[in-house]
Coordinates of N, CA, C and O in Angstrom, one line a residue:
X1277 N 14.9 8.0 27.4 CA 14.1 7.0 26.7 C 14.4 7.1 25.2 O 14.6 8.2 24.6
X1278 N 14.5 5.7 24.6 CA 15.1 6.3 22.8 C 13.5 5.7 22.6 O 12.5 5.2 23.2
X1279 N 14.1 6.3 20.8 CA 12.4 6.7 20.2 C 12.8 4.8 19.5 O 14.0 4.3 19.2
X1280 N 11.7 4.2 19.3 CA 11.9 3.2 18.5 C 12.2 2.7 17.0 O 11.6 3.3 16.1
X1281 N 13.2 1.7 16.6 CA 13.6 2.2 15.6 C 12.6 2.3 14.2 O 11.5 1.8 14.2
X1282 N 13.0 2.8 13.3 CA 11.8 2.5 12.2 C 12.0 1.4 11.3 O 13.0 0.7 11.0
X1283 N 10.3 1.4 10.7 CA 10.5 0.0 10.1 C 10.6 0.2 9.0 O 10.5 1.2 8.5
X1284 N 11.0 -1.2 8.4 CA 11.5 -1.3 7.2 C 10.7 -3.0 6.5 O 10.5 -4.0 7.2
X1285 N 10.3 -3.0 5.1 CA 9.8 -3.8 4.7 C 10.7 -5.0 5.1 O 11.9 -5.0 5.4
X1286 N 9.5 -6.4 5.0 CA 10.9 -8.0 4.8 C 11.8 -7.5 3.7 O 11.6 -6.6 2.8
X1287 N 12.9 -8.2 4.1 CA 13.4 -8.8 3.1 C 13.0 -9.1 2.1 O 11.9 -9.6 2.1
X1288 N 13.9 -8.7 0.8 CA 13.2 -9.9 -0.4 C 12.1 -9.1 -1.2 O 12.0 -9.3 -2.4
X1289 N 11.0 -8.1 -0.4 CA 10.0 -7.8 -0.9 C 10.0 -6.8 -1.8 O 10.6 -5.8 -1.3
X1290 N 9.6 -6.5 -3.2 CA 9.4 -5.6 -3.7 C 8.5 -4.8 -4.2 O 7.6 -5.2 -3.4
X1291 N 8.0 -4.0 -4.9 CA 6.9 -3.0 -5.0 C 5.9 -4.2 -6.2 O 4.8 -4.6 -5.8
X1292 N 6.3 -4.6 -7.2 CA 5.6 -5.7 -8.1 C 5.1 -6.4 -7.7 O 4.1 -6.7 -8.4
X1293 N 5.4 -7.4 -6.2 CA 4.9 -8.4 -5.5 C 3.3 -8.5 -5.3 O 2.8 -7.6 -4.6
X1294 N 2.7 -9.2 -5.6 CA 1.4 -9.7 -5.5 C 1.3 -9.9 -3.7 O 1.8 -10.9 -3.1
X1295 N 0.5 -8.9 -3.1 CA -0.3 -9.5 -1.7 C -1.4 -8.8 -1.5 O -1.8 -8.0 -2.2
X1296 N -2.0 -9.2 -0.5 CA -3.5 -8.6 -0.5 C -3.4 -7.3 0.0 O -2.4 -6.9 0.6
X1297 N -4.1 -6.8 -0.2 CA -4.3 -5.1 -0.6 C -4.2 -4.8 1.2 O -3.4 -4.1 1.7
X1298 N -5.2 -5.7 1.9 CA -5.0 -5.0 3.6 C -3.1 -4.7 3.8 O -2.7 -3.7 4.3
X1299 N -2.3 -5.9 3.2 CA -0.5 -5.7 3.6 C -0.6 -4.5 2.6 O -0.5 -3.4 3.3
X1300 N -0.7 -4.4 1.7 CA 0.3 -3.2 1.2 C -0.6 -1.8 1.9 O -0.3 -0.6 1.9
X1301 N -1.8 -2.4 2.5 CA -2.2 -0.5 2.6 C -1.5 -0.3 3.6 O -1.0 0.8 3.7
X1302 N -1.1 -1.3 4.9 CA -0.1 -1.1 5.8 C 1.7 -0.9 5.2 O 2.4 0.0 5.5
X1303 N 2.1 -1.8 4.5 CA 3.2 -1.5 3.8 C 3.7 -0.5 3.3 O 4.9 -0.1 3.3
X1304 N 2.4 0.1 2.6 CA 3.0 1.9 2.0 C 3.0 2.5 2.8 O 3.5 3.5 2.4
X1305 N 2.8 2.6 3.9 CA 3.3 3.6 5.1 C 4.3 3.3 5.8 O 4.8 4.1 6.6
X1306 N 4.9 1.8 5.4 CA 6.4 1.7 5.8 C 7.3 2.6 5.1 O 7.2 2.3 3.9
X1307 N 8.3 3.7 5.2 CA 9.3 4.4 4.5 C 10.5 4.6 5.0 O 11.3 5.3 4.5
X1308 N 10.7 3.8 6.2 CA 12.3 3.7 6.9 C 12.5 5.0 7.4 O 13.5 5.6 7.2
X1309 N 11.3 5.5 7.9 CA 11.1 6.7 9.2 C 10.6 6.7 9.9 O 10.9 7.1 11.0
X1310 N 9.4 6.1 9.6 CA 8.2 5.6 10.6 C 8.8 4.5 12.0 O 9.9 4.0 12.0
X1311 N 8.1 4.5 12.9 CA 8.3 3.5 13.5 C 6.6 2.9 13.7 O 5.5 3.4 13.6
X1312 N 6.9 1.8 14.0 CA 5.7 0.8 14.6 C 4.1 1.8 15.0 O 3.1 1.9 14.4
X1313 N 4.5 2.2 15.9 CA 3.5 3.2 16.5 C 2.9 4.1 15.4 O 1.7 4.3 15.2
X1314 N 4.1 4.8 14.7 CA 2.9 5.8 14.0 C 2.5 5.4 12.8 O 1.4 5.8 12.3
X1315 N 3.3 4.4 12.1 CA 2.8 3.1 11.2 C 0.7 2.5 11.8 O -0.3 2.7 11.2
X1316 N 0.9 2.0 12.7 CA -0.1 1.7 13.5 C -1.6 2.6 13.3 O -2.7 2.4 12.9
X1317 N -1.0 4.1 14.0 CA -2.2 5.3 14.0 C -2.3 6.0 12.7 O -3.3 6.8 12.5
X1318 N -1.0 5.6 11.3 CA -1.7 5.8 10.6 C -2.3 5.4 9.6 O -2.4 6.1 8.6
X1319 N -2.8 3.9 9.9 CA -3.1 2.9 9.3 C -4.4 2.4 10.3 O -4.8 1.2 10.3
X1320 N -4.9 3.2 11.0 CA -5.8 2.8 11.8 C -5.6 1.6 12.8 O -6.7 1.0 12.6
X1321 N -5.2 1.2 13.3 CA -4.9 -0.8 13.6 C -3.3 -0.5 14.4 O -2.4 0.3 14.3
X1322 N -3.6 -1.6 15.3 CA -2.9 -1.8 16.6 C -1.4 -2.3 16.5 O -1.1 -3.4 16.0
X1323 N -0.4 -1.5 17.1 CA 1.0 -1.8 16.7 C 1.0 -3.8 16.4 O 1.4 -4.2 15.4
X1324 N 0.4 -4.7 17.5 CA 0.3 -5.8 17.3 C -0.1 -6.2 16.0 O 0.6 -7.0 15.5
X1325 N -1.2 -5.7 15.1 CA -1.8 -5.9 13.9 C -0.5 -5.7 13.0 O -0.2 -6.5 12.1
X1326 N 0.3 -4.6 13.3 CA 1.0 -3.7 12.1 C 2.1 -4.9 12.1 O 2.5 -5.4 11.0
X1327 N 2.8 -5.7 13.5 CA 3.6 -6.7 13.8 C 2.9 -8.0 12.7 O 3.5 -8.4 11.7
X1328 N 1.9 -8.5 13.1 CA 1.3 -9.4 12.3 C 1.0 -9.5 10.5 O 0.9 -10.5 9.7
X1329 N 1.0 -8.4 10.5 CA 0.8 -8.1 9.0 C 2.6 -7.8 8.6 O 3.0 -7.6 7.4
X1330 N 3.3 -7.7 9.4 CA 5.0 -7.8 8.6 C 5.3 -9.1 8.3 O 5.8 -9.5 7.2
X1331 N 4.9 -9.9 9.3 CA 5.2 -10.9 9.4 C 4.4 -12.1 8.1 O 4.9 -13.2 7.6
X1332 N 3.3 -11.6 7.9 CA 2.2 -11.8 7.2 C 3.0 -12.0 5.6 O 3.1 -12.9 4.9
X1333 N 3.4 -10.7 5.5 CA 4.3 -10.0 4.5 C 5.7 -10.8 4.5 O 6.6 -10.4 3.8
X1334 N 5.9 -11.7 5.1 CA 7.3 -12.2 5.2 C 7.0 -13.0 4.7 O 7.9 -13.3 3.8
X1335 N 5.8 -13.9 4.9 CA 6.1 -15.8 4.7 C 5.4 -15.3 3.3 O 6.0 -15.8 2.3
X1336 N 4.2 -14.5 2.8 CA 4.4 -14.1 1.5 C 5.8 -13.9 0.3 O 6.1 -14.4 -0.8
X1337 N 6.2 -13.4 0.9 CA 8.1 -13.2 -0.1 C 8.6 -14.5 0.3 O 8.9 -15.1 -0.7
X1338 N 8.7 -15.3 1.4 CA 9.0 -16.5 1.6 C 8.7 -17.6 0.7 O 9.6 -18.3 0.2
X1339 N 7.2 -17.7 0.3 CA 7.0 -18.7 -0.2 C 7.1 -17.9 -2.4 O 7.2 -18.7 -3.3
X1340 N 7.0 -16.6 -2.5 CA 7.3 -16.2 -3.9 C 8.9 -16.6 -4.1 O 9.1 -17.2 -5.2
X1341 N 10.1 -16.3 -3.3 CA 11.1 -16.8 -3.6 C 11.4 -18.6 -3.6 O 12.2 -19.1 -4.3
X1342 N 10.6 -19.3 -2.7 CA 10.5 -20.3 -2.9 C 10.1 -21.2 -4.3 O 10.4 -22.3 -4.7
X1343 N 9.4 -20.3 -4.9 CA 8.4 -20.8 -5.6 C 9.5 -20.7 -7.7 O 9.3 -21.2 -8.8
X1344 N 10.8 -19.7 -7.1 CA 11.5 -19.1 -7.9 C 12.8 -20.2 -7.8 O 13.7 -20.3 -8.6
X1345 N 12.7 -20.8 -6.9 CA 14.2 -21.8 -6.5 C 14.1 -22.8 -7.5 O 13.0 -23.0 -8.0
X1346 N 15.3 -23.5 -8.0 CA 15.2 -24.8 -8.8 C 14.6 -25.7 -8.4 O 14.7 -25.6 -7.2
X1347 N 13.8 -26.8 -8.7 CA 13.4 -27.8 -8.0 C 14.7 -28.5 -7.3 O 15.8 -28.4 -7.7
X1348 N 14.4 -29.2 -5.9 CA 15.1 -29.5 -5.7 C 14.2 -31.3 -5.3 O 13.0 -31.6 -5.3
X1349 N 15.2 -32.1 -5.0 CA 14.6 -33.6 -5.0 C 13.4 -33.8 -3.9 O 12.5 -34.7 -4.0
X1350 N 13.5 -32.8 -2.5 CA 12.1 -32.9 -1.5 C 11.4 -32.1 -2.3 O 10.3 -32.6 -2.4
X1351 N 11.3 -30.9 -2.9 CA 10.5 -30.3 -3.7 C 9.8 -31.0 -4.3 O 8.6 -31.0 -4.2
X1352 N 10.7 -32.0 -5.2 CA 10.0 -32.7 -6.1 C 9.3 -33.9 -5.5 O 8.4 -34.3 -6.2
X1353 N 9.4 -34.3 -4.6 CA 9.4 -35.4 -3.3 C 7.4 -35.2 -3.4 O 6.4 -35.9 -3.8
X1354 N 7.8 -33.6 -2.8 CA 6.5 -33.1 -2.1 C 5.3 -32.9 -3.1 O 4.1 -33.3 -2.9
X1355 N 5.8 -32.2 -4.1 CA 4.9 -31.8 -5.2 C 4.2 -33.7 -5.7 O 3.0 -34.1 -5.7
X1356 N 4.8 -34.1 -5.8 CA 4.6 -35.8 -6.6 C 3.9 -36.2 -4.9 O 2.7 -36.5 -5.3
X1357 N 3.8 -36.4 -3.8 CA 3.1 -36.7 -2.8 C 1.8 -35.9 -3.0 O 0.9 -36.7 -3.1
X1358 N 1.3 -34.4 -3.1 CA 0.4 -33.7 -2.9 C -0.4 -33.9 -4.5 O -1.5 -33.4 -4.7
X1359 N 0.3 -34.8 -5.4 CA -0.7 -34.7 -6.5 C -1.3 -36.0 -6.6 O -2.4 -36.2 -7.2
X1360 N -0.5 -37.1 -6.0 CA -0.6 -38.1 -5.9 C -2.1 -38.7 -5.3 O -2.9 -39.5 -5.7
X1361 N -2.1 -37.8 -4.0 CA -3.5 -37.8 -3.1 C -4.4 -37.1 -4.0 O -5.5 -37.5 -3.7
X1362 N -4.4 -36.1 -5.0 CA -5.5 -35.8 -6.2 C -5.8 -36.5 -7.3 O -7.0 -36.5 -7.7
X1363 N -4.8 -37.4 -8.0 CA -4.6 -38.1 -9.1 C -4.2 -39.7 -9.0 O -4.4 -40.7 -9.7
X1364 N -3.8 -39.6 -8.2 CA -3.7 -41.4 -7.6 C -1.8 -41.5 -8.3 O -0.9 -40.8 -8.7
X1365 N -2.1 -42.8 -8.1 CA -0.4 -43.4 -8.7 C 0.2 -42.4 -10.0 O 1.4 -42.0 -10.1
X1366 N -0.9 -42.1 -11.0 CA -0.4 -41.3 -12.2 C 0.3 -39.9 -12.2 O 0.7 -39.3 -13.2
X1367 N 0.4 -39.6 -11.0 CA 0.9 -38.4 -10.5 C 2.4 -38.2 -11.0 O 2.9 -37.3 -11.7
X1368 N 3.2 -39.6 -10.4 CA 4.4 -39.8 -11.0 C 4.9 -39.5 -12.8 O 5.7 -38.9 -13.4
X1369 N 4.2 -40.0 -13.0 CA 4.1 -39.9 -14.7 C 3.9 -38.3 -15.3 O 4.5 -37.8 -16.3
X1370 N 2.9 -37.9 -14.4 CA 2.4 -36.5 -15.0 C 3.7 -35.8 -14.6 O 4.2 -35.1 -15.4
X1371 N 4.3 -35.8 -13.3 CA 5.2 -35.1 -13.1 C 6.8 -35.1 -13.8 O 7.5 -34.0 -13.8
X1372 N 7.1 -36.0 -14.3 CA 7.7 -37.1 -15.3 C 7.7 -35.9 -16.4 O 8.6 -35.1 -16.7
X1373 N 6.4 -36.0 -17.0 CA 6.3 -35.7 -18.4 C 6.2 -34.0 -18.4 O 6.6 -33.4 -19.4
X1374 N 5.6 -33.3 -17.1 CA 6.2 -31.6 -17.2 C 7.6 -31.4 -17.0 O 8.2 -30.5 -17.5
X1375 N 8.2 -32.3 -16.2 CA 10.0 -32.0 -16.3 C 10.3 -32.2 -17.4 O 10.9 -31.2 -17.9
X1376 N 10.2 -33.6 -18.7 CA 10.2 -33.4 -19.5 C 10.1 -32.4 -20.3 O 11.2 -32.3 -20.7
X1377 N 9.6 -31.9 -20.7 CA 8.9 -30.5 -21.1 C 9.5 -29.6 -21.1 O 9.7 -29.0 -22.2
X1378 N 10.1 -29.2 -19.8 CA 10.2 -28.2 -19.3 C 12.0 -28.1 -20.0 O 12.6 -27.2 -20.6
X1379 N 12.2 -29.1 -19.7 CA 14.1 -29.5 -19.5 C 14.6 -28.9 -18.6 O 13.9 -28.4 -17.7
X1380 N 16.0 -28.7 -18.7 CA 16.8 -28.1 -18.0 C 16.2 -27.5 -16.4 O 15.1 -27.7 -15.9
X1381 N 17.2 -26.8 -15.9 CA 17.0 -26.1 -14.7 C 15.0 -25.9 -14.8 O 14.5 -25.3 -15.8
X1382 N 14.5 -26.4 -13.9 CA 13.1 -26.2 -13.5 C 12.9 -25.5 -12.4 O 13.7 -25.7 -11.5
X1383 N 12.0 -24.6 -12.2 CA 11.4 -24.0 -10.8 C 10.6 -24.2 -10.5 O 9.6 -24.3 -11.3
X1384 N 10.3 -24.5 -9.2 CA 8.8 -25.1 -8.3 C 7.6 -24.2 -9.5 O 6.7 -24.8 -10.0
X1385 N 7.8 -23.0 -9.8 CA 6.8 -22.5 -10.1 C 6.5 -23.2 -11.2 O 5.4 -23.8 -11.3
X1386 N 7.9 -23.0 -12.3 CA 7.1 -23.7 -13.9 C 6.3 -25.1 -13.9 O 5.4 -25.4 -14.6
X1387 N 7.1 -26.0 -12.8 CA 6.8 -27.4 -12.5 C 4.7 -27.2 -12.1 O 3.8 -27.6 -12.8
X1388 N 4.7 -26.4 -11.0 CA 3.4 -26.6 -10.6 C 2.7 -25.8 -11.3 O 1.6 -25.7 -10.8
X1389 N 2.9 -25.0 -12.6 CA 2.2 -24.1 -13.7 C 1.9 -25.3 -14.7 O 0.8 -25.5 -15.3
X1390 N 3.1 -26.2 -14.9 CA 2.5 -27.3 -15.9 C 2.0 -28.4 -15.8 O 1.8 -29.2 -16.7
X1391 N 1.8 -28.7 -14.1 CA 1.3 -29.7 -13.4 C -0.2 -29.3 -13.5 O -1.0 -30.2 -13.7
X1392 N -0.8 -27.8 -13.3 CA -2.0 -27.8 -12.9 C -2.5 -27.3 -14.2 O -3.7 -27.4 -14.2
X1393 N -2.0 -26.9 -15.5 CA -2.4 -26.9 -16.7 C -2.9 -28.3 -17.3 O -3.7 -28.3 -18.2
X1394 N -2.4 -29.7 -16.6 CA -3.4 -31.0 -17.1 C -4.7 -31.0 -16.0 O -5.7 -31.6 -16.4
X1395 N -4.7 -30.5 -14.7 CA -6.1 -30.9 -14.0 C -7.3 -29.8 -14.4 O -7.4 -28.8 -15.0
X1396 N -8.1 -30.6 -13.7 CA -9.4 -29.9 -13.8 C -9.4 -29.0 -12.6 O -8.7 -29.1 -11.6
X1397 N -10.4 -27.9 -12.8 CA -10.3 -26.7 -11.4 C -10.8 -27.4 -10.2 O -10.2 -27.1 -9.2
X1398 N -11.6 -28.2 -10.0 CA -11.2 -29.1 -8.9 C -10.4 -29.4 -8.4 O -10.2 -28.9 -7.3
X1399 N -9.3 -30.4 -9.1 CA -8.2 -30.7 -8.9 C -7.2 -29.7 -8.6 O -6.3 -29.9 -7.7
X1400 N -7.2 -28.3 -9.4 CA -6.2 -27.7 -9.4 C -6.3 -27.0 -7.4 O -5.3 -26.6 -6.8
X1401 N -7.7 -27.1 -7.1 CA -8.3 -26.6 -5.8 C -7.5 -27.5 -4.6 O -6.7 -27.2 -3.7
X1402 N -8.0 -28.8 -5.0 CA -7.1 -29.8 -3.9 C -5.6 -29.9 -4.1 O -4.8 -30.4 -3.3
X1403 N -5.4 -29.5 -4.8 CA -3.4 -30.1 -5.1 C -2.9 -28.1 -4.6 O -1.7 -27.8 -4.3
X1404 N -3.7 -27.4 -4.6 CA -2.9 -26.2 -4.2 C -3.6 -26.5 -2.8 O -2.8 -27.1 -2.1
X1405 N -4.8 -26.4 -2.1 CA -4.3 -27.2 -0.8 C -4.0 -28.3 -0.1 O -4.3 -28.2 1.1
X1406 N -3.5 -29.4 -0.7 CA -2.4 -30.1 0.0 C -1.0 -29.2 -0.3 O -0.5 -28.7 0.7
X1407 N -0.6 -29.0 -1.3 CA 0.5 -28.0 -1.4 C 0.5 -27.0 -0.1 O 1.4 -27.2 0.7
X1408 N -0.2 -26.1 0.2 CA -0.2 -25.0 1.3 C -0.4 -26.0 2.6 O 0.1 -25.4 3.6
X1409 N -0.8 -27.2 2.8 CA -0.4 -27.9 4.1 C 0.8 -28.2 4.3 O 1.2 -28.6 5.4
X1410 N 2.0 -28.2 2.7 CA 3.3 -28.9 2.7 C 4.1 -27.6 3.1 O 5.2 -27.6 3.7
X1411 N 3.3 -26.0 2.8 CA 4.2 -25.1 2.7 C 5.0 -24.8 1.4 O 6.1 -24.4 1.2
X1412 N 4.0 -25.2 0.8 CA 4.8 -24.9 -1.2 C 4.3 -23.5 -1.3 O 5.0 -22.5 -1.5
X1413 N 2.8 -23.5 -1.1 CA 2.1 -22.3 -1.9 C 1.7 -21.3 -0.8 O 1.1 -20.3 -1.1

């Protein structure tokens, strides 16, 4: 019988990364010795949990590298759709005028940092979830 292999963090992930404290208390017991099982018992929680929370941990670094990419034209597509349903037709314009701004090479992030610096925290509430229905945020 072989022993299972050990785990190892996503991809992409690093120790600075912002996630909720339940991933990293499982995460710091990841050290690329461990396997699944004793990850699991010593983290209190069921090899399935320790599986779900990697994964958990993945679409996290997924969407922070996403958020690091240049805009690209469905990005921009998407973000101008998701503000649009908060702001109406003016969306276009506001979006318009943070590229402006911004110039050059843009990233989803700076775009939706200077997008939600004109709404109100309402707004900023609905436009990050239509965004997380698009899979932006």
């Amino acid at each position: 019988m072989t022993a299972d292999p050990p785990l190892a963090w996503p991809e992409g992930l690093r120790g600075e990364m912002t996630l909720p404290f339940a991933l990293w208390r499982t995460l710091d017991l990841i050290d690329g010795m461990r396997d699944a099982a004793e990850v699991a018992r010593l983290a209190g929680i069921s090899i399935a949990e320790v599986q779900q929370q990697l994964r958990e941990a993945q679409q996290w670094v997924d969407r922070a590298q996403n958020r690091q990419r240049p805009v690209t034209e469905e990005v921009l597509r998407v973000i101008t759709l998701c503000l649009t349903q908060v702001v109406g037709p003016v969306a276009e314009v506001m979006v318009d005028d943070v590229l402006d701004d911004l110039g050059g090479s843009v990233t989803a992030s700076a775009l939706l940092s200077g997008v939600a610096a004109e709404l109100t925290p309402e707004q900023v509430a609905r436009f990050a979830q239509h965004l997380r229905t698009q899979g932006l945020t």
